[in-house]
Coordinates of C-alpha atoms in Angstrom, one line a residue:
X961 CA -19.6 -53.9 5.9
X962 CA -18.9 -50.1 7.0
X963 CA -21.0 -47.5 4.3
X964 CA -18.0 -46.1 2.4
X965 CA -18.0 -42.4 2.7
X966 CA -18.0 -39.7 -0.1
X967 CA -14.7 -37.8 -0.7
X968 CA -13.9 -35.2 -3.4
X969 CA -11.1 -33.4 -3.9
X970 CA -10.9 -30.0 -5.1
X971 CA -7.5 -29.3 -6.7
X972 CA -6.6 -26.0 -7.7
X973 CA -3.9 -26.2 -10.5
X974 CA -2.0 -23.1 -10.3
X975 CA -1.9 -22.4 -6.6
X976 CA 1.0 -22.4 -4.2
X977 CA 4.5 -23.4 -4.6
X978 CA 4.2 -27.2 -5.6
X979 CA 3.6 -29.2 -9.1
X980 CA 0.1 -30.8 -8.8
X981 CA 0.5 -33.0 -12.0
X982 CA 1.4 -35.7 -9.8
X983 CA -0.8 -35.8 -6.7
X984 CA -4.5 -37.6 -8.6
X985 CA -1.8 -40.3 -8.9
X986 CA -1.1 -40.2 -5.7
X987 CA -4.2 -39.6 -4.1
X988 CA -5.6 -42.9 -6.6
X989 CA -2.5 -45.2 -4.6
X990 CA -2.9 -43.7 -1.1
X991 CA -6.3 -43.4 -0.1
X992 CA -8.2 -46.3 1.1
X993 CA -10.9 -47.5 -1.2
X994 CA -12.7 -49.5 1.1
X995 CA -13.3 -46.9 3.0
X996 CA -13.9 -44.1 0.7
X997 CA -15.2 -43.0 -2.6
X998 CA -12.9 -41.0 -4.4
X999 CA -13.8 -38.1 -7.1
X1000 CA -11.2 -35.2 -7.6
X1001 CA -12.4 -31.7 -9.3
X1002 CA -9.6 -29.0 -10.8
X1003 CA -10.9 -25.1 -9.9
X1004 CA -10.9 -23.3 -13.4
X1005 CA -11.0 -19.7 -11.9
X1006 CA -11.0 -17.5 -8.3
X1007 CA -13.7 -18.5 -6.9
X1008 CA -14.5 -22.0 -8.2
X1009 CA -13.5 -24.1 -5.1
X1010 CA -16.4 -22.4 -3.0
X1011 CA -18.8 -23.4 -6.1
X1012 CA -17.7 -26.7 -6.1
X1013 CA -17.6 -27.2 -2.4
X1014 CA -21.0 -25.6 -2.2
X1015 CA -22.2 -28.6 -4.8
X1016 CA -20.5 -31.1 -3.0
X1017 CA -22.6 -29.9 0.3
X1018 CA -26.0 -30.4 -1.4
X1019 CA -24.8 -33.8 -2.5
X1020 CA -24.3 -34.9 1.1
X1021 CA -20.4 -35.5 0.2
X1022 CA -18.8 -36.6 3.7
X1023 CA -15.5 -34.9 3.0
X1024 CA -14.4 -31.9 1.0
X1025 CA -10.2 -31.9 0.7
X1026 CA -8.9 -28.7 -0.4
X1027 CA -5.6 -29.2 -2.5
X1028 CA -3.7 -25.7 -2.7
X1029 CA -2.6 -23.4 -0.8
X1030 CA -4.3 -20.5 1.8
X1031 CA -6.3 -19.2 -0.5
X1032 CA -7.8 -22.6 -1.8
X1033 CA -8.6 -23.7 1.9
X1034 CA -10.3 -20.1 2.0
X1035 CA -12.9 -21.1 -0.4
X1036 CA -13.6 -24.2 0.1
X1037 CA -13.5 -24.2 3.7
X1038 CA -15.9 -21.5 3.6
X1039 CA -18.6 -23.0 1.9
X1040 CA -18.5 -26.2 4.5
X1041 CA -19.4 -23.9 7.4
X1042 CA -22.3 -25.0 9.7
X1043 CA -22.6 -28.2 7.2
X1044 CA -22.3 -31.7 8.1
X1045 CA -19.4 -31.8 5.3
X1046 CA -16.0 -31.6 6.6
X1047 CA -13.0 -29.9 5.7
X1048 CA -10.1 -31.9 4.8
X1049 CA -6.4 -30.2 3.7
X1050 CA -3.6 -31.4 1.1
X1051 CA -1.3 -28.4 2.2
X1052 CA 0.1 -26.8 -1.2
X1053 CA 1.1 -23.3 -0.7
X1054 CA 3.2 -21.2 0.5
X1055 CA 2.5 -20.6 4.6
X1056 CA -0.2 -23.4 4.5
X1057 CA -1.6 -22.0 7.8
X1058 CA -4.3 -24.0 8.6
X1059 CA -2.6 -26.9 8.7
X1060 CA 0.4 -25.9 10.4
X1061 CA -1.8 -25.1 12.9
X1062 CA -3.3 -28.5 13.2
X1063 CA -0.1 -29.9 12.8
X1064 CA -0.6 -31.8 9.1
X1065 CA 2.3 -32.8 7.3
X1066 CA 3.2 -30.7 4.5
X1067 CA 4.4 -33.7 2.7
X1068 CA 1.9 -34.1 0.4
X1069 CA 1.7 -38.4 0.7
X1070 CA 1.8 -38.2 4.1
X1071 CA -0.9 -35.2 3.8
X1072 CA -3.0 -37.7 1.9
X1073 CA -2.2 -40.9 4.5
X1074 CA -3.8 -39.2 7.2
X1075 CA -7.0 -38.6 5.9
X1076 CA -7.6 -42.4 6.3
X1077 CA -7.8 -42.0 9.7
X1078 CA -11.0 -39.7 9.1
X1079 CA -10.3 -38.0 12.5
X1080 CA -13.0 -35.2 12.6
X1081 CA -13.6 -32.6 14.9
X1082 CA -15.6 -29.2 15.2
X1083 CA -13.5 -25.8 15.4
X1084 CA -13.7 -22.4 15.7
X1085 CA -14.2 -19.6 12.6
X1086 CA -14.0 -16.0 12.4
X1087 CA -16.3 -13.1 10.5
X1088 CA -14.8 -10.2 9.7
X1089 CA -17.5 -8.1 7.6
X1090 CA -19.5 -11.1 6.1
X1091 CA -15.8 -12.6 4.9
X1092 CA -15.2 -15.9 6.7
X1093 CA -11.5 -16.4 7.5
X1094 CA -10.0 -19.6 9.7
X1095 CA -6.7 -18.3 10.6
X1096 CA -6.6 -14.8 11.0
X1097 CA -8.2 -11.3 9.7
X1098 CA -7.1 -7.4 10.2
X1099 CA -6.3 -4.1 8.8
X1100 CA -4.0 -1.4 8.8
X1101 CA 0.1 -2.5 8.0
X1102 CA -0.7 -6.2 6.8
X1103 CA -4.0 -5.6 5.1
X1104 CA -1.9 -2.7 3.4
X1105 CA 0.4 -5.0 2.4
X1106 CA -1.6 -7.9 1.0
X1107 CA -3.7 -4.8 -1.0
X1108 CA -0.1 -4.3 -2.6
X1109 CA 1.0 -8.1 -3.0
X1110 CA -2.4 -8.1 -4.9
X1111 CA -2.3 -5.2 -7.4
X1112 CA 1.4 -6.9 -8.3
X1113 CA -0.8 -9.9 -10.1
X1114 CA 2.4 -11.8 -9.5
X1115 CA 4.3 -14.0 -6.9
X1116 CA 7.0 -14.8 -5.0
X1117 CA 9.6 -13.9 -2.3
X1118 CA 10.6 -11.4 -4.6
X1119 CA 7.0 -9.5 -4.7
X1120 CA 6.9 -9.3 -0.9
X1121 CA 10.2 -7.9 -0.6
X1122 CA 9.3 -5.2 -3.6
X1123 CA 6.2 -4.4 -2.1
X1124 CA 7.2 -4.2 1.5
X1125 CA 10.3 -1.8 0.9
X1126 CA 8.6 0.1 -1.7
X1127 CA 5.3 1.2 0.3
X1128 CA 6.5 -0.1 3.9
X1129 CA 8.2 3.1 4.4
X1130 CA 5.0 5.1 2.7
X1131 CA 3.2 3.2 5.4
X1132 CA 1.3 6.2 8.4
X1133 CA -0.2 4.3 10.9
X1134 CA -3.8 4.9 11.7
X1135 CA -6.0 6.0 15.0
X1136 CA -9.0 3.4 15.7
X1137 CA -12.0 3.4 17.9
X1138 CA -12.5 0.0 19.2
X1139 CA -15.5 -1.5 21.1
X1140 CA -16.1 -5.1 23.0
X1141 CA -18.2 -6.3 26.1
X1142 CA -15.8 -4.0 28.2
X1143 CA -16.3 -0.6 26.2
X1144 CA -14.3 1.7 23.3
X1145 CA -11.0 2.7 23.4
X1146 CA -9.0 4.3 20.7
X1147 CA -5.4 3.3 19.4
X1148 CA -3.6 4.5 17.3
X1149 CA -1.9 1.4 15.5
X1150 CA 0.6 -0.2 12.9
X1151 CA -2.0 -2.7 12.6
X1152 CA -4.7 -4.7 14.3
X1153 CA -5.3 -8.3 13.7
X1154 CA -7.6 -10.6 15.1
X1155 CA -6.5 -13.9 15.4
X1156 CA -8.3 -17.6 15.8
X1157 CA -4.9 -19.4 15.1
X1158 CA -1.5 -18.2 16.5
X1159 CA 1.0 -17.0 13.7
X1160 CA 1.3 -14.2 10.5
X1161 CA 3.6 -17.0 8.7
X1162 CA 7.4 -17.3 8.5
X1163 CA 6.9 -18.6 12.6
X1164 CA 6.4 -15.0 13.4
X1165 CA 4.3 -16.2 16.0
X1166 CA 1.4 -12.6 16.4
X1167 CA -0.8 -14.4 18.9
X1168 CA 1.3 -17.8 20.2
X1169 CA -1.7 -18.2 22.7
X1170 CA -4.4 -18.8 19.8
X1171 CA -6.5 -21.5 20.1
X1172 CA -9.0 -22.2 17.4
X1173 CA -11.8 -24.5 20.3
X1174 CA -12.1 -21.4 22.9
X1175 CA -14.8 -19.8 20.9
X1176 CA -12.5 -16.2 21.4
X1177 CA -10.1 -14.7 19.4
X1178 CA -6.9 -12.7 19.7
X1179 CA -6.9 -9.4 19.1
X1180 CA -3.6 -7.6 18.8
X1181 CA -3.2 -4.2 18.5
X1182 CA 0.5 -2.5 18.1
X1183 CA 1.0 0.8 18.2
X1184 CA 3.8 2.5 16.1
X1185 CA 7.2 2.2 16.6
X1186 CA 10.6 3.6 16.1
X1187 CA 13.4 2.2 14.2
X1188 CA 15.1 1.1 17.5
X1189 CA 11.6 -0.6 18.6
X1190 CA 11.9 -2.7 15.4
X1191 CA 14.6 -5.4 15.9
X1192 CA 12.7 -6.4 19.3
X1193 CA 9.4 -6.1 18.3
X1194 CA 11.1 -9.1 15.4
X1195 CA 12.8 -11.2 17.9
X1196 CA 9.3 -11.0 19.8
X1197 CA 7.4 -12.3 17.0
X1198 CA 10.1 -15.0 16.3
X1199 CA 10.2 -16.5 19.9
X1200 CA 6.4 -16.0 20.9
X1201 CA 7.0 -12.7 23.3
X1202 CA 4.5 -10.2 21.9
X1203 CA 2.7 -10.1 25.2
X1204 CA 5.7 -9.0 26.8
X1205 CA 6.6 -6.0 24.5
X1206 CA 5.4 -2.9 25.4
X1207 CA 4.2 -1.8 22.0
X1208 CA 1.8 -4.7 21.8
X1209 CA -1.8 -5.0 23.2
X1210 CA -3.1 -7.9 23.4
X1211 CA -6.5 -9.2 24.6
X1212 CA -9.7 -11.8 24.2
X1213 CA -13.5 -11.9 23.0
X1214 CA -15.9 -13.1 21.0
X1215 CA -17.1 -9.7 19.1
X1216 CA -15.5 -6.4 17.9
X1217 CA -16.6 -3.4 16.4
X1218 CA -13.7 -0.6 14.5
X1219 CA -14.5 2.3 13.4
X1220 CA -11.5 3.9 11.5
X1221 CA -11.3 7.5 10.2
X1222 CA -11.6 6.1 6.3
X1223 CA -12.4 3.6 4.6
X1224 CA -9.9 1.0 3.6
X1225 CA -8.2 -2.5 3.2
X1226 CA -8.8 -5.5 5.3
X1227 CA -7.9 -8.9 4.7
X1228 CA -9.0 -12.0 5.8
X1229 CA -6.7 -14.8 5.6
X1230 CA -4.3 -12.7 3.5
X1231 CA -7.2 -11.2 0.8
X1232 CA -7.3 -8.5 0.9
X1233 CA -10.0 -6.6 0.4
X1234 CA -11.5 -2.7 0.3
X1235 CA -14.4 -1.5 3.0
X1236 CA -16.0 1.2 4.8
X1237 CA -15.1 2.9 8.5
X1238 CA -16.8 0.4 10.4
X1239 CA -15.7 -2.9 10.6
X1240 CA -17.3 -5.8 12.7
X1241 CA -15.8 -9.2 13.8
X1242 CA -16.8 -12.2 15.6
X1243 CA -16.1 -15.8 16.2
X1244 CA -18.7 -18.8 15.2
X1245 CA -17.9 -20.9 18.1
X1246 CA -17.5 -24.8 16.7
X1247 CA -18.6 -23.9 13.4
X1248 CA -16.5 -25.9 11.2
X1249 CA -15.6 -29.7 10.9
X1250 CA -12.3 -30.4 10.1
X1251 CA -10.4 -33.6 9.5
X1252 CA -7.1 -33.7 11.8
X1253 CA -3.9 -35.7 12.3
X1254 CA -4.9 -38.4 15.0
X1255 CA -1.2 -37.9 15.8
X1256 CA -0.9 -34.6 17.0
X1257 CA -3.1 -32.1 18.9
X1258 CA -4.1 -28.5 17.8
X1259 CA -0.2 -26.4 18.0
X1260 CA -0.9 -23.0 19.2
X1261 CA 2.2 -21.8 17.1
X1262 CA 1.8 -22.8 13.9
X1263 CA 1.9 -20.5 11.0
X1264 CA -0.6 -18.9 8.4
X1265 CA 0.0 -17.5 5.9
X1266 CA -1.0 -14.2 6.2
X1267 CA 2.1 -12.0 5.2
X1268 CA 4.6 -13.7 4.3
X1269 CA 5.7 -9.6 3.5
X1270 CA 4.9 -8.4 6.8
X1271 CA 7.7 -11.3 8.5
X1272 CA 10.0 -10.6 5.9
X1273 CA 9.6 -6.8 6.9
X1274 CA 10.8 -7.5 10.5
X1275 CA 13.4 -9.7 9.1
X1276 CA 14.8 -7.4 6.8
X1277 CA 15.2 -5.1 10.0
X1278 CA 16.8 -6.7 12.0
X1279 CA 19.1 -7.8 9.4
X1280 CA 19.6 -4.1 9.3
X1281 CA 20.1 -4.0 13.3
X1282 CA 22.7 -6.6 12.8
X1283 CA 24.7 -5.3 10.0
X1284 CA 24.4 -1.4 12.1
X1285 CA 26.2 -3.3 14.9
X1286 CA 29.0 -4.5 13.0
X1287 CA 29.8 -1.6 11.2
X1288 CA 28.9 1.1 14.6
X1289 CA 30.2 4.2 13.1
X1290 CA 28.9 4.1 10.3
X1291 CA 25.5 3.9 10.9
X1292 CA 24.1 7.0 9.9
X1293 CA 25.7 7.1 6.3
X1294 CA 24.1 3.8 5.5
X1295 CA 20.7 4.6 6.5
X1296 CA 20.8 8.0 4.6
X1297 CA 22.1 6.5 1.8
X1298 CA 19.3 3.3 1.9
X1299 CA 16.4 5.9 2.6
X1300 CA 17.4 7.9 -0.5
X1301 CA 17.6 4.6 -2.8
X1302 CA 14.0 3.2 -1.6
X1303 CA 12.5 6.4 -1.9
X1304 CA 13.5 6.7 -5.8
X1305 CA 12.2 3.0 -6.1

């Protein structure tokens, strides 16, 4: 008879978009119990999934499923690093990047079904100032942003839009050193993210060539734009172009240094977070087991959830290109009249 394996589930309660009242119940129908056995922990507060997932490590657990949303995954996948334990996902949020990526369902039975199949294999992770992320990491517009979304203590569609039109426009971008194997160059840039998986969220698609086994990651850097840059640099993102705009850089390693003028945010995964002038990230080739759909291969154009803010920023432009088209003449009293109404927000 085949050693069951050890499974525990770490449910956070009050992440993401979905009820969770339900899912122990599930999870008790659905999994297999001759093949595993089952134990499911609720987080109490930020941080308590790593804690828990750091126990379940030293107890030789087999499998550590993280129940919430990006965030959730965050924790306890970080805490499985360079372990024997894998990582295994119940998607629950918002963007659920991760496992878009790896092509899970997002139904949450069928989330459950698959881990049966106990399909494991190693992948890439990324280090972006001693923070692990698994998707992507970055400063500048999006780390901004997520700074923002943060300080709301609140969320929702609603808070990205607030925050992205309120400060969006606030928004200068900045000029960066940056340094790999080849040598330094400076940019000024919007933003620059580094990316082991291939979207932002909202299938805005910021590095469609990402692929978290190469042991290299994306780096995109894009430099500012104009308000008739804007509606192309959004159909780009939507339809996997960035390499061809000309606003966007785009190339591969393993390492990077910054140095920016001032400290700042970053964000890793969407958290943000506040640092110095230099910032330094890497990939840890293989560093991570995760438990994957036997059904699908690794999609290099799934979302994150980074910004769901930052998509809905290009949206809400081109929305506005759309509208300026109709209406030609008219252009220019609409956008004065907009620009004076966000700037008293």
């Amino acid at each position: 008879m085949t050693k069951k394996r050890k499974i525990t589930f770490i449910l956070n309660p009050i992440s993401g978009t979905h009820s969770k009242e339900e899912i122990p119940a599930m999870i008790e129908q659905i999994i297999d119990q001759n093949l595993f056995n089952t134990e499911i922990c609720f987080t109490e507060y930020a941080g308590h999934a790593a804690e828990i997932a750091q126990q379940k490590v030293n107890e030789k657990v087999d499998i550590v499923v993280a129940v919430g949303g990006d965030g959730t995954v965050n924790e306890v996948a970080r805490s499985l690093v360079h372990t024997e334990t894998a990582l295994a996902i119940i998607p629950c949020g918002s963007g659920n990047g991760l496992a878009r990526h790896l092509c899970l369902p997002l139904d949450i039975k069928k989330a459950i079904a698959i881990i049966n199949s106990c399909k494991i294999e190693a992948y890439d992770y990324g280090v972006i100032n001693d923070m692990p992320f698994f998707c992507t990491c970055g400063m500048g517009f999006d780390a901004f942003i997520s700074l923002k979304f943060a300080e709301a203590g609140k969320r929702g569609p609603i808070t990205y839009v607030e925050n992205v039109l309120k400060e969006g426009l606030k928004y200068k971008p900045e000029t960066y050193e940056v340094s790999d194997d080849t040598g330094a160059r400076k940019y000024k840039a919007f933003l620059i993210a580094c990316a082991n998986a291939s979207q932002y969220g909202n299938n805005a698609y910021i590095a469609p060539g990402a692929t978290m086994k190469d042991g290299e990651m994306d780096v995109i850097i894009m430099e500012p734009f104009t308000a008739l840059d804007a509606p192309q640099i959004a159909a780009d993102l939507f339809m996997k172009t960035m390499h061809n705009n000309s606003k966007i850089k785009t190339f591969r390693t393993k390492t990077l240094h910054i140095t920016r003028k001032q400290p700042g945010a970053i964000h890793y995964d969407g958290d943000p977070i506040m640092t110095g002038r230099e910032i330094d990230v890497h990939i840890e080739p293989q560093g991570i087991k995760i438990l994957i759909n036997p059904e699908a291969t690794e999609d290099a154009g799934q979302p994150n959830f980074l910004l769901n803010a930052f998509s809905d920023f290009f949206n809400n432009i081109n929305n506005v290109r759309e509208d300026i088209e109709r209406q030609g003449h008219r252009f220019q009293v609409i956008n004065k009249v907009l620009l004076r109404k966000l700037t008293k927000l």
